[in-house]
mmCIF file of C-alpha atoms in Angstrom:
data_model
loop_
_atom_site.group_PDB
_atom_site.id
_atom_site.type_symbol
_atom_site.label_atom_id
_atom_site.label_comp_id
_atom_site.label_asym_id
_atom_site.label_seq_id
_atom_site.Cartn_x
_atom_site.Cartn_y
_atom_site.Cartn_z
ATOM 1 C CA MET F 1 100.717 89.212 110.409
ATOM 2 C CA ALA F 2 98.249 91.878 109.945
ATOM 3 C CA TYR F 3 97.986 93.196 106.453
ATOM 4 C CA ASN F 4 96.199 96.336 105.194
ATOM 5 C CA GLU F 5 93.573 96.074 102.157
ATOM 6 C CA GLN F 6 96.396 96.903 99.584
ATOM 7 C CA GLU F 7 98.921 94.270 101.187
ATOM 8 C CA LEU F 8 96.378 91.568 101.601
ATOM 9 C CA ALA F 9 95.178 91.926 97.742
ATOM 10 C CA ALA F 10 99.077 91.832 96.819
ATOM 11 C CA VAL F 11 99.835 88.667 98.794
ATOM 12 C CA LYS F 12 96.673 86.790 97.519
ATOM 13 C CA GLU F 13 97.468 87.717 93.885
ATOM 14 C CA PHE F 14 101.063 86.714 94.275
ATOM 15 C CA LEU F 15 99.888 83.277 95.743
ATOM 16 C CA TYR F 16 97.545 82.850 93.078
ATOM 17 C CA LYS F 17 100.013 83.034 90.523
ATOM 18 C CA ILE F 18 102.618 80.605 91.878
ATOM 19 C CA ALA F 19 99.784 78.173 92.902
ATOM 20 C CA ASP F 20 97.957 78.497 89.245
ATOM 21 C CA ASP F 21 101.210 77.925 87.524
ATOM 22 C CA GLN F 22 101.754 74.657 89.253
ATOM 23 C CA LEU F 23 98.303 73.554 89.011
ATOM 24 C CA ILE F 24 98.113 74.059 85.250
ATOM 25 C CA ILE F 25 101.592 72.817 84.377
ATOM 26 C CA GLY F 26 101.059 70.021 86.758
ATOM 27 C CA HIS F 27 97.873 68.966 84.659
ATOM 28 C CA ARG F 28 99.604 69.254 81.576
ATOM 29 C CA ASN F 29 102.487 67.158 82.750
ATOM 30 C CA SER F 30 99.876 64.335 83.904
ATOM 31 C CA GLU F 31 98.472 64.280 80.236
ATOM 32 C CA TRP F 32 101.665 62.111 79.537
ATOM 33 C CA THR F 33 100.493 59.436 81.698
ATOM 34 C CA GLY F 34 100.187 56.366 79.538
ATOM 35 C CA LEU F 35 101.683 58.148 76.627
ATOM 36 C CA GLY F 36 105.449 58.672 77.633
ATOM 37 C CA PRO F 37 108.029 57.367 74.923
ATOM 38 C CA LEU F 38 109.499 55.287 77.519
ATOM 39 C CA VAL F 39 107.892 53.650 80.628
ATOM 40 C CA GLU F 40 110.426 55.679 82.942
ATOM 41 C CA GLU F 41 109.297 58.816 81.220
ATOM 42 C CA ASP F 42 105.662 58.089 81.594
ATOM 43 C CA ILE F 43 106.563 57.608 85.418
ATOM 44 C CA ALA F 44 108.606 60.538 85.576
ATOM 45 C CA PHE F 45 106.018 62.929 84.100
ATOM 46 C CA SER F 46 103.271 61.470 86.169
ATOM 47 C CA SER F 47 105.490 61.793 89.349
ATOM 48 C CA ILE F 48 106.541 65.466 88.594
ATOM 49 C CA ALA F 49 102.744 66.423 88.004
ATOM 50 C CA GLN F 50 101.680 64.900 91.418
ATOM 51 C CA ASP F 51 104.403 67.049 93.201
ATOM 52 C CA LYS F 52 103.505 70.141 91.498
ATOM 53 C CA ILE F 53 99.604 69.694 92.050
ATOM 54 C CA GLY F 54 100.446 68.667 95.629
ATOM 55 C CA GLN F 55 102.604 72.003 96.057
ATOM 56 C CA ALA F 56 99.747 74.059 94.622
ATOM 57 C CA GLN F 57 97.400 72.587 96.904
ATOM 58 C CA HIS F 58 99.164 73.615 99.960
ATOM 59 C CA ILE F 59 99.588 77.400 98.548
ATOM 60 C CA TYR F 60 95.828 77.168 97.887
ATOM 61 C CA GLU F 61 95.451 76.331 101.611
ATOM 62 C CA ILE F 62 97.293 79.281 102.638
ATOM 63 C CA LEU F 63 94.871 81.412 100.526
ATOM 64 C CA HIS F 64 92.063 79.659 102.319
ATOM 65 C CA ASN F 65 93.548 80.850 105.521
ATOM 66 C CA LEU F 66 93.440 84.304 104.219
ATOM 67 C CA GLY F 67 89.498 84.245 103.445
ATOM 68 C CA GLU F 68 89.530 82.633 100.186
ATOM 69 C CA ALA F 69 87.535 79.428 99.365
ATOM 70 C CA ASP F 70 88.984 76.074 99.900
ATOM 71 C CA ALA F 71 91.476 74.334 97.626
ATOM 72 C CA ASP F 72 89.142 72.352 95.663
ATOM 73 C CA THR F 73 86.775 75.074 95.031
ATOM 74 C CA ILE F 74 89.743 77.431 94.091
ATOM 75 C CA ALA F 75 91.332 74.836 91.652
ATOM 76 C CA PHE F 76 88.097 73.277 90.123
ATOM 77 C CA THR F 77 85.315 76.160 89.993
ATOM 78 C CA ARG F 78 87.056 79.326 88.961
ATOM 79 C CA ASP F 79 86.493 81.020 85.416
ATOM 80 C CA ALA F 80 89.650 81.100 83.260
ATOM 81 C CA SER F 81 89.838 84.929 83.618
ATOM 82 C CA LEU F 82 90.514 84.525 87.258
ATOM 83 C CA PHE F 83 93.610 82.183 86.746
ATOM 84 C CA LYS F 84 96.994 84.029 87.134
ATOM 85 C CA CYS F 85 99.158 81.390 85.406
ATOM 86 C CA CYS F 86 101.303 82.204 82.449
ATOM 87 C CA HIS F 87 100.747 81.082 78.991
ATOM 88 C CA LEU F 88 103.862 78.795 78.976
ATOM 89 C CA THR F 89 101.776 76.465 81.481
ATOM 90 C CA GLU F 90 98.659 76.439 79.380
ATOM 91 C CA TYR F 91 99.550 74.901 76.047
ATOM 92 C CA PRO F 92 98.817 71.605 75.191
ATOM 93 C CA ILE F 93 101.591 69.077 75.606
ATOM 94 C CA GLY F 94 102.526 68.739 71.827
ATOM 95 C CA GLU F 95 105.599 66.865 70.852
ATOM 96 C CA TYR F 96 108.064 65.507 73.770
ATOM 97 C CA ASP F 97 110.698 68.151 72.750
ATOM 98 C CA PHE F 98 108.401 70.896 73.540
ATOM 99 C CA SER F 99 107.168 69.330 76.935
ATOM 100 C CA LEU F 100 110.618 68.880 78.006
ATOM 101 C CA VAL F 101 111.969 72.288 77.172
ATOM 102 C CA ARG F 102 108.792 73.861 78.815
ATOM 103 C CA ASN F 103 109.703 71.844 81.864
ATOM 104 C CA PHE F 104 113.258 72.816 81.653
ATOM 105 C CA PHE F 105 112.457 76.384 81.384
ATOM 106 C CA PHE F 106 109.836 76.208 83.908
ATOM 107 C CA ASN F 107 111.362 73.936 86.650
ATOM 108 C CA HIS F 108 114.386 76.421 86.843
ATOM 109 C CA ALA F 109 112.324 79.579 87.319
ATOM 110 C CA GLU F 110 110.220 77.571 89.989
ATOM 111 C CA MET F 111 113.351 76.266 91.809
ATOM 112 C CA LEU F 112 115.020 79.865 92.016
ATOM 113 C CA ARG F 113 111.620 81.491 93.045
ATOM 114 C CA PHE F 114 111.246 79.078 95.961
ATOM 115 C CA GLU F 115 115.015 79.667 96.743
ATOM 116 C CA MET F 116 114.018 83.309 96.966
ATOM 117 C CA LEU F 117 110.992 82.461 98.944
ATOM 118 C CA ALA F 118 112.660 80.528 101.470
ATOM 119 C CA SER F 119 113.467 83.719 103.383
ATOM 120 C CA SER F 120 110.210 85.427 102.712
ATOM 121 C CA SER F 121 108.449 87.478 105.418
ATOM 122 C CA LEU F 122 105.440 85.576 104.438
ATOM 123 C CA GLU F 123 106.163 82.572 106.773
ATOM 124 C CA ASP F 124 103.640 80.017 105.876
ATOM 125 C CA LEU F 125 104.997 80.391 102.155
ATOM 126 C CA ALA F 126 108.683 80.167 103.317
ATOM 127 C CA LYS F 127 108.074 77.077 105.128
ATOM 128 C CA LEU F 128 106.647 75.545 102.152
ATOM 129 C CA ALA F 129 109.467 77.039 99.996
ATOM 130 C CA LYS F 130 112.092 75.242 101.849
ATOM 131 C CA LYS F 131 110.122 72.176 101.567
ATOM 132 C CA TYR F 132 109.543 72.279 98.042
ATOM 133 C CA ARG F 133 113.185 73.093 96.964
ATOM 134 C CA GLY F 134 114.174 69.466 97.689
ATOM 135 C CA GLU F 135 111.428 68.058 95.648
ATOM 136 C CA ILE F 136 111.732 70.268 92.737
ATOM 137 C CA LYS F 137 115.459 69.333 92.547
ATOM 138 C CA TYR F 138 114.446 66.018 91.062
ATOM 139 C CA HIS F 139 112.316 67.997 88.451
ATOM 140 C CA VAL F 140 115.203 70.051 87.316
ATOM 141 C CA MET F 141 117.529 67.035 87.296
ATOM 142 C CA HIS F 142 115.104 65.301 85.016
ATOM 143 C CA SER F 143 114.631 68.114 82.411
ATOM 144 C CA ASP F 144 118.359 68.994 82.667
ATOM 145 C CA THR F 145 119.333 65.032 81.948
ATOM 146 C CA TRP F 146 117.294 65.394 78.755
ATOM 147 C CA ILE F 147 118.105 68.605 77.446
ATOM 148 C CA LYS F 148 121.881 67.703 77.624
ATOM 149 C CA GLN F 149 121.223 64.201 76.270
ATOM 150 C CA LEU F 150 118.836 65.338 73.285
ATOM 151 C CA GLY F 151 120.734 68.499 72.529
ATOM 152 C CA LYS F 152 123.576 66.592 71.558
ATOM 153 C CA ALA F 153 122.185 62.935 70.490
ATOM 154 C CA ASN F 154 122.219 63.325 66.891
ATOM 155 C CA GLU F 155 121.275 65.868 64.115
ATOM 156 C CA GLU F 156 117.512 65.025 64.272
ATOM 157 C CA SER F 157 117.310 65.563 68.180
ATOM 158 C CA HIS F 158 119.406 68.512 68.260
ATOM 159 C CA ASN F 159 117.287 70.159 65.496
ATOM 160 C CA ARG F 160 114.175 69.137 67.380
ATOM 161 C CA MET F 161 115.631 70.757 70.879
ATOM 162 C CA GLN F 162 116.686 73.787 69.277
ATOM 163 C CA ALA F 163 113.736 74.342 67.448
ATOM 164 C CA ALA F 164 111.795 73.681 70.680
ATOM 165 C CA VAL F 165 113.779 76.211 72.327
ATOM 166 C CA ASN F 166 113.361 78.888 69.715
ATOM 167 C CA ASN F 167 109.451 78.159 69.764
ATOM 168 C CA THR F 168 109.130 78.187 73.488
ATOM 169 C CA ILE F 169 111.388 81.222 74.573
ATOM 170 C CA ASN F 170 108.637 84.008 74.482
ATOM 171 C CA LEU F 171 106.380 81.814 76.573
ATOM 172 C CA ALA F 172 108.953 81.249 79.112
ATOM 173 C CA LEU F 173 109.748 84.854 79.484
ATOM 174 C CA GLY F 174 105.952 85.156 80.069
ATOM 175 C CA ILE F 175 106.885 83.727 83.592
ATOM 176 C CA PHE F 176 108.401 86.939 84.756
ATOM 177 C CA GLU F 177 105.688 89.259 83.724
ATOM 178 C CA GLU F 178 105.724 91.782 86.690
ATOM 179 C CA SER F 179 102.775 92.606 88.663
ATOM 180 C CA ASP F 180 101.187 96.164 89.398
ATOM 181 C CA SER F 181 101.831 95.204 93.282
ATOM 182 C CA ALA F 182 105.228 94.407 92.960
ATOM 183 C CA ASP F 183 106.469 97.403 95.061
ATOM 184 C CA THR F 184 104.214 96.513 97.805
ATOM 185 C CA LEU F 185 105.397 92.785 97.753
ATOM 186 C CA LYS F 186 109.060 94.078 97.861
ATOM 187 C CA SER F 187 108.455 96.551 100.594
ATOM 188 C CA MET F 188 106.812 94.010 102.638
ATOM 189 C CA GLY F 189 109.661 91.594 102.358
ATOM 190 C CA VAL F 190 107.495 88.796 100.400
ATOM 191 C CA PHE F 191 109.308 88.614 97.265
ATOM 192 C CA GLU F 192 112.127 90.651 95.457
ATOM 193 C CA GLY F 193 110.565 91.026 92.161
ATOM 194 C CA GLU F 194 110.328 89.261 88.891
ATOM 195 C CA LYS F 195 113.445 91.100 87.304
ATOM 196 C CA VAL F 196 115.525 89.608 89.908
ATOM 197 C CA LEU F 197 114.277 86.063 89.073
ATOM 198 C CA GLN F 198 114.591 86.531 85.414
ATOM 199 C CA SER F 199 118.245 87.429 85.606
ATOM 200 C CA ARG F 200 119.051 84.918 87.945
ATOM 201 C CA TRP F 201 117.095 82.374 85.611
ATOM 202 C CA LEU F 202 119.092 83.568 82.516
ATOM 203 C CA GLU F 203 122.446 82.760 84.476
ATOM 204 C CA THR F 204 121.388 79.488 85.522
ATOM 205 C CA ILE F 205 120.038 78.073 82.259
ATOM 206 C CA LEU F 206 122.425 79.680 79.865
ATOM 207 C CA PRO F 207 125.356 77.365 80.624
ATOM 208 C CA ILE F 208 123.228 74.272 80.568
ATOM 209 C CA LEU F 209 121.949 75.195 77.185
ATOM 210 C CA GLU F 210 125.583 75.683 76.023
ATOM 211 C CA SER F 211 126.733 72.389 77.579
ATOM 212 C CA ALA F 212 123.756 70.731 75.254
ATOM 213 C CA SER F 213 124.937 72.776 72.155
ATOM 214 C CA LEU F 214 121.650 74.756 72.487
ATOM 215 C CA LYS F 215 121.395 78.481 72.179
ATOM 216 C CA LEU F 216 118.575 81.059 73.092
ATOM 217 C CA PRO F 217 117.514 83.355 70.186
ATOM 218 C CA GLU F 218 119.028 86.652 70.305
ATOM 219 C CA SER F 219 117.454 88.851 73.069
ATOM 220 C CA SER F 220 116.687 91.762 70.698
ATOM 221 C CA ASN F 221 114.040 89.302 69.164
ATOM 222 C CA TRP F 222 112.381 88.373 72.465
ATOM 223 C CA GLN F 223 108.801 89.069 72.776
ATOM 224 C CA PRO F 224 107.560 87.822 76.234
ATOM 225 C CA ALA F 225 104.066 86.328 76.188
ATOM 226 C CA TYR F 226 102.717 88.452 78.791
ATOM 227 C CA GLY F 227 98.823 88.663 79.959
ATOM 228 C CA GLY F 228 98.505 85.672 81.980
ATOM 229 C CA ARG F 229 99.333 87.274 85.362
ATOM 230 C CA LYS F 230 96.390 89.740 84.451
ATOM 231 C CA GLY F 231 93.948 87.021 83.768
ATOM 232 C CA VAL F 232 94.296 87.256 80.035
ATOM 233 C CA HIS F 233 94.748 83.824 78.659
ATOM 234 C CA THR F 234 95.230 81.431 75.458
ATOM 235 C CA GLU F 235 92.579 79.542 74.041
ATOM 236 C CA PHE F 236 93.841 76.567 75.679
ATOM 237 C CA LEU F 237 93.094 77.129 79.275
ATOM 238 C CA GLN F 238 89.175 77.228 79.648
ATOM 239 C CA PRO F 239 88.907 73.906 78.217
ATOM 240 C CA LEU F 240 91.417 72.706 80.544
ATOM 241 C CA ILE F 241 89.982 73.644 83.766
ATOM 242 C CA TYR F 242 86.526 72.507 82.431
ATOM 243 C CA GLU F 243 88.216 69.027 81.992
ATOM 244 C CA MET F 244 89.996 69.119 85.278
ATOM 245 C CA GLY F 245 86.745 70.179 87.266
ATOM 246 C CA GLU F 246 84.461 67.482 85.413
ATOM 247 C CA VAL F 247 84.489 64.950 88.265
ATOM 248 C CA PHE F 248 84.308 67.715 90.850
ATOM 249 C CA ARG F 249 81.305 69.299 89.504
ATOM 250 C CA LEU F 250 79.441 65.852 89.320
ATOM 251 C CA ASP F 251 79.273 65.875 93.138
ATOM 252 C CA PRO F 252 81.052 68.779 94.962
ATOM 253 C CA LYS F 253 80.422 67.158 98.369
ATOM 254 C CA ALA F 254 81.875 63.658 97.697
ATOM 255 C CA GLU F 255 84.395 62.471 100.265
ATOM 256 C CA TRP F 256 87.676 61.084 98.639
ATOM 257 C CA MET K 1 84.260 53.190 137.762
ATOM 258 C CA SER K 2 87.974 52.965 137.039
ATOM 259 C CA SER K 3 90.150 56.070 137.589
ATOM 260 C CA LEU K 4 91.949 57.664 134.860
ATOM 261 C CA VAL K 5 95.415 56.362 134.027
ATOM 262 C CA LYS K 6 97.509 59.200 132.470
ATOM 263 C CA ILE K 7 98.828 58.405 129.276
ATOM 264 C CA SER K 8 102.164 59.272 128.336
ATOM 265 C CA LYS K 9 103.786 60.887 125.106
ATOM 266 C CA GLU K 10 106.103 57.482 124.988
ATOM 267 C CA ASP K 11 102.847 55.453 125.375
ATOM 268 C CA VAL K 12 101.367 57.224 122.364
ATOM 269 C CA LEU K 13 104.613 56.686 120.281
ATOM 270 C CA GLU K 14 104.734 53.010 121.135
ATOM 271 C CA ALA K 15 101.319 52.641 119.947
ATOM 272 C CA LEU K 16 101.973 54.370 116.579
ATOM 273 C CA GLN K 17 105.030 51.971 116.195
ATOM 274 C CA GLU K 18 102.212 49.781 114.762
ATOM 275 C CA VAL K 19 100.769 52.109 112.289
ATOM 276 C CA MET K 20 102.864 51.334 109.162
ATOM 277 C CA ASP K 21 103.341 53.323 105.947
ATOM 278 C CA PRO K 22 100.462 52.006 103.454
ATOM 279 C CA GLU K 23 103.140 51.532 100.774
ATOM 280 C CA ILE K 24 105.812 50.279 102.871
ATOM 281 C CA PRO K 25 104.234 48.050 105.166
ATOM 282 C CA THR K 26 107.776 47.339 107.056
ATOM 283 C CA ILE K 27 108.173 50.807 108.199
ATOM 284 C CA SER K 28 106.189 52.650 110.998
ATOM 285 C CA VAL K 29 105.007 56.277 110.804
ATOM 286 C CA VAL K 30 107.156 57.113 113.900
ATOM 287 C CA ASP K 31 110.384 55.502 112.185
ATOM 288 C CA LEU K 32 109.513 57.109 109.004
ATOM 289 C CA GLY K 33 109.947 60.320 111.013
ATOM 290 C CA ILE K 34 106.563 61.989 110.110
ATOM 291 C CA ILE K 35 105.289 62.256 113.323
ATOM 292 C CA SER K 36 106.330 65.779 114.452
ATOM 293 C CA GLU K 37 104.938 66.380 117.705
ATOM 294 C CA VAL K 38 102.891 64.347 120.418
ATOM 295 C CA ASN K 39 101.157 66.457 123.315
ATOM 296 C CA VAL K 40 98.725 64.505 125.921
ATOM 297 C CA SER K 41 96.782 66.688 128.267
ATOM 298 C CA ASP K 42 95.958 66.224 131.789
ATOM 299 C CA ASN K 43 92.506 64.516 130.998
ATOM 300 C CA ASN K 44 94.498 62.334 128.163
ATOM 301 C CA PHE K 45 93.218 64.405 125.065
ATOM 302 C CA VAL K 46 96.018 63.527 122.653
ATOM 303 C CA SER K 47 97.025 65.921 119.731
ATOM 304 C CA VAL K 48 99.659 64.957 117.221
ATOM 305 C CA ILE K 49 101.274 67.089 114.569
ATOM 306 C CA MET K 50 102.267 65.287 111.286
ATOM 307 C CA THR K 51 104.589 66.305 108.422
ATOM 308 C CA PRO K 52 104.167 65.028 105.118
ATOM 309 C CA THR K 53 107.157 63.082 103.353
ATOM 310 C CA PHE K 54 106.442 64.514 99.910
ATOM 311 C CA SER K 55 103.695 67.442 99.525
ATOM 312 C CA GLY K 56 102.133 65.762 96.815
ATOM 313 C CA CYS K 57 101.832 62.456 98.785
ATOM 314 C CA PRO K 58 98.336 61.004 98.254
ATOM 315 C CA ALA K 59 98.494 58.768 101.196
ATOM 316 C CA LEU K 60 98.667 61.797 103.737
ATOM 317 C CA LYS K 61 94.999 61.740 104.702
ATOM 318 C CA TYR K 62 94.974 58.306 104.761
ATOM 319 C CA MET K 63 97.764 58.089 107.254
ATOM 320 C CA GLU K 64 96.273 60.710 109.390
ATOM 321 C CA ASN K 65 93.078 58.647 109.953
ATOM 322 C CA MET K 66 95.118 55.438 110.630
ATOM 323 C CA VAL K 67 97.066 57.398 113.298
ATOM 324 C CA LYS K 68 93.943 58.704 114.869
ATOM 325 C CA GLU K 69 92.160 55.322 114.611
ATOM 326 C CA GLN K 70 95.095 53.670 116.692
ATOM 327 C CA ILE K 71 95.144 56.373 119.361
ATOM 328 C CA GLU K 72 91.438 56.131 119.638
ATOM 329 C CA LYS K 73 91.961 52.501 120.730
ATOM 330 C CA MET K 74 93.806 53.746 123.918
ATOM 331 C CA GLN K 75 91.816 55.212 126.919
ATOM 332 C CA VAL K 76 91.794 58.705 125.648
ATOM 333 C CA SER K 77 89.224 61.408 126.075
ATOM 334 C CA GLY K 78 90.073 62.580 122.524
ATOM 335 C CA VAL K 79 92.416 62.709 119.496
ATOM 336 C CA GLU K 80 93.280 65.443 117.039
ATOM 337 C CA VAL K 81 95.696 64.810 113.954
ATOM 338 C CA LYS K 82 96.955 68.000 112.181
ATOM 339 C CA THR K 83 99.383 68.185 109.149
ATOM 340 C CA THR K 84 102.054 71.279 109.304
ATOM 341 C CA PHE K 85 105.414 71.907 107.763
ATOM 342 C CA ASP K 86 106.787 73.383 110.743
ATOM 343 C CA LYS K 87 109.225 70.809 110.969
ATOM 344 C CA PRO K 88 109.749 69.776 107.577
ATOM 345 C CA TRP K 89 110.565 66.157 106.783
ATOM 346 C CA ASN K 90 114.134 64.925 105.164
ATOM 347 C CA THR K 91 115.163 61.667 104.676
ATOM 348 C CA ASN K 92 118.000 61.827 107.482
ATOM 349 C CA MET K 93 114.837 61.916 110.154
ATOM 350 C CA ILE K 94 114.210 57.896 109.306
ATOM 351 C CA SER K 95 115.392 55.982 112.292
ATOM 352 C CA ALA K 96 117.865 53.168 112.167
ATOM 353 C CA LYS K 97 115.106 50.871 112.601
ATOM 354 C CA GLY K 98 113.414 52.356 109.802
ATOM 355 C CA LEU K 99 116.115 52.081 107.372
ATOM 356 C CA GLU K 100 116.406 48.421 108.300
ATOM 357 C CA GLY K 101 112.734 48.297 107.603
ATOM 358 C CA LEU K 102 113.201 49.627 103.952
ATOM 359 C CA LYS K 103 115.826 47.265 103.261
ATOM 360 C CA LYS K 104 113.441 44.341 104.471
ATOM 361 C CA HIS K 105 111.070 45.724 101.775
ATOM 362 C CA GLY K 106 113.630 45.349 99.158
ATOM 363 C CA LEU K 107 114.517 49.044 98.912
ATOM 364 C CA ALA K 108 117.830 50.620 99.286
ATOM 365 C CA PRO K 109 117.681 52.894 102.055
ATOM 366 C CA PRO K 110 118.636 56.725 101.472
ATOM 367 C CA GLN K 111 122.138 57.759 102.266
ATOM 368 C CA LYS K 112 122.496 60.323 104.899
ATOM 369 C CA HIS K 113 123.258 63.878 103.492
ATOM 370 C CA THR K 114 124.686 66.860 104.947
ATOM 371 C CA GLY K 115 121.424 69.101 104.609
ATOM 372 C CA LEU K 116 121.897 69.290 100.955
ATOM 373 C CA VAL K 117 121.172 66.514 98.557
ATOM 374 C CA GLN K 118 123.974 66.452 95.740
ATOM 375 C CA ILE K 119 122.687 64.749 92.607
ATOM 376 C CA GLU K 120 125.884 62.712 92.291
ATOM 377 C CA ILE K 121 125.010 60.590 95.507
ATOM 378 C CA LEU K 122 121.978 58.981 93.504
ATOM 379 C CA GLN K 123 124.834 57.326 91.158
ATOM 380 C CA ASN K 124 126.350 54.271 92.444
ATOM 381 C CA VAL K 125 123.654 53.331 95.165
ATOM 382 C CA THR K 126 124.542 50.297 97.025
ATOM 383 C CA CYS K 127 122.210 47.388 95.443
ATOM 384 C CA PRO K 128 120.109 45.842 98.133
ATOM 385 C CA HIS K 129 120.392 42.358 96.332
ATOM 386 C CA CYS K 130 124.122 41.783 96.168
ATOM 387 C CA GLY K 131 125.808 44.906 97.895
ATOM 388 C CA SER K 132 127.599 45.902 94.860
ATOM 389 C CA LYS K 133 128.083 49.740 94.191
ATOM 390 C CA ASN K 134 128.475 48.957 90.525
ATOM 391 C CA THR K 135 124.697 50.457 89.801
ATOM 392 C CA THR K 136 123.089 53.056 87.562
ATOM 393 C CA LEU K 137 120.499 55.494 88.219
ATOM 394 C CA LYS K 138 117.761 54.659 85.653
ATOM 395 C CA SER K 139 115.402 57.403 86.626
ATOM 396 C CA PRO K 140 114.977 59.770 89.669
ATOM 397 C CA PHE K 141 111.538 58.941 89.763
ATOM 398 C CA GLY K 142 109.898 55.420 90.668
ATOM 399 C CA PRO K 143 106.577 53.834 91.189
ATOM 400 C CA THR K 144 105.790 56.170 94.571
ATOM 401 C CA LEU K 145 107.193 59.871 94.743
ATOM 402 C CA CYS K 146 109.784 58.637 97.369
ATOM 403 C CA ARG K 147 111.417 56.085 95.094
ATOM 404 C CA SER K 148 114.253 56.423 92.338
ATOM 405 C CA LEU K 149 114.782 53.426 89.886
ATOM 406 C CA HIS K 150 118.294 51.704 89.674
ATOM 407 C CA TYR K 151 120.155 48.858 87.746
ATOM 408 C CA CYS K 152 122.573 46.778 89.189
ATOM 409 C CA ASN K 153 125.512 45.868 86.694
ATOM 410 C CA GLU K 154 126.821 43.116 88.984
ATOM 411 C CA CYS K 155 123.752 40.654 89.652
ATOM 412 C CA LEU K 156 121.746 42.330 86.751
ATOM 413 C CA ASN K 157 118.779 43.190 88.911
ATOM 414 C CA ALA K 158 116.471 46.277 88.598
ATOM 415 C CA PHE K 159 115.971 47.788 92.277
ATOM 416 C CA GLU K 160 114.554 50.748 93.825
ATOM 417 C CA GLN K 161 115.814 53.343 96.273
ATOM 418 C CA PHE K 162 113.973 55.341 98.945
ATOM 419 C CA LYS K 163 115.575 58.542 97.454
ATOM 420 C CA PRO K 164 117.523 60.916 99.689
ATOM 421 C CA VAL K 165 115.467 64.201 100.092
ATOM 422 C CA ASP K 166 116.943 67.271 101.804
#
């Protein structure tokens, strides 16, 4: 498909946003490797990390075909201000309750986003979206299982999960920060928009939270953590990017 | 000088029966279902299109090389191996022989699905050791991306399944 300048910029920004989210949350998930509270959880977080980073890589390859640098260069050498990930993905892993709740919020949004993108006019992305749905299904299953189990297990686990939900909701809402080029993407048939995604996301997560005896804070108190999509990030992103690129910078031409 | 013997697509697929999954040596890349397309030109140039099982599969580049090296052993003028998502892989694409290969490796094979994997089918997977269905899913993630962890309540063994993916 031939794009005009405005369309090309809109598509690139959109692809960066999706892939950067996956790369950064993937790396955060990988930080549980060796630290998980159970060996199965160690493996689960490591596998989810591997999926998400692999998925990001294939989206970076689409960007490469659109004229951007190759996937490794994109992933490991950009300055934080060029990343388009949302703040939710950037935070350190914290306690296990936070990491589980973060994944719960993120995985559902990601699943629904790729369901929408499976019929996108951007064919290369639509192909990936169809593939990714089947993989992310297992990520969603993992987070739903723990949300339900810990939401109801005992008073301590319930209180910790509820506190994590309360502390994470604004970050999660930052996923849905609308881009200036939203109208362009919509008219091109690439993506219907973050508002549509956010309302589908709420419809999906509310019954699951309810079945786990957990509640979202009142919507009148929501203050979405926006900025990530515009390149404004938390203090946690730059050190992470630096760490991710450490080996790459030693020898950018190394064969793996 | 010997005259050119035309290689067929079937010849290539037969040769690829010897290229095994590096993590599960009892199933070939052909039976796994990841060889999407094989084309042989008039002068025996072979192009192969592969598709990954999982997007994050770390063995992908390695398998591309294995396929390339295997075909280079034939009387070909050149080989090109590419990976695309044009025909995305799912576990229904594993051949009957492939499913047997998984069992030989001690893995429960994935159940056939109707295009949409329901989470329920992960429960009560048949134990590859004793055949009992009285089993429990321990975790949807195992030692490689394509496996899940299960426990048999009958013979009290842990086992892995090659998990169904749509």
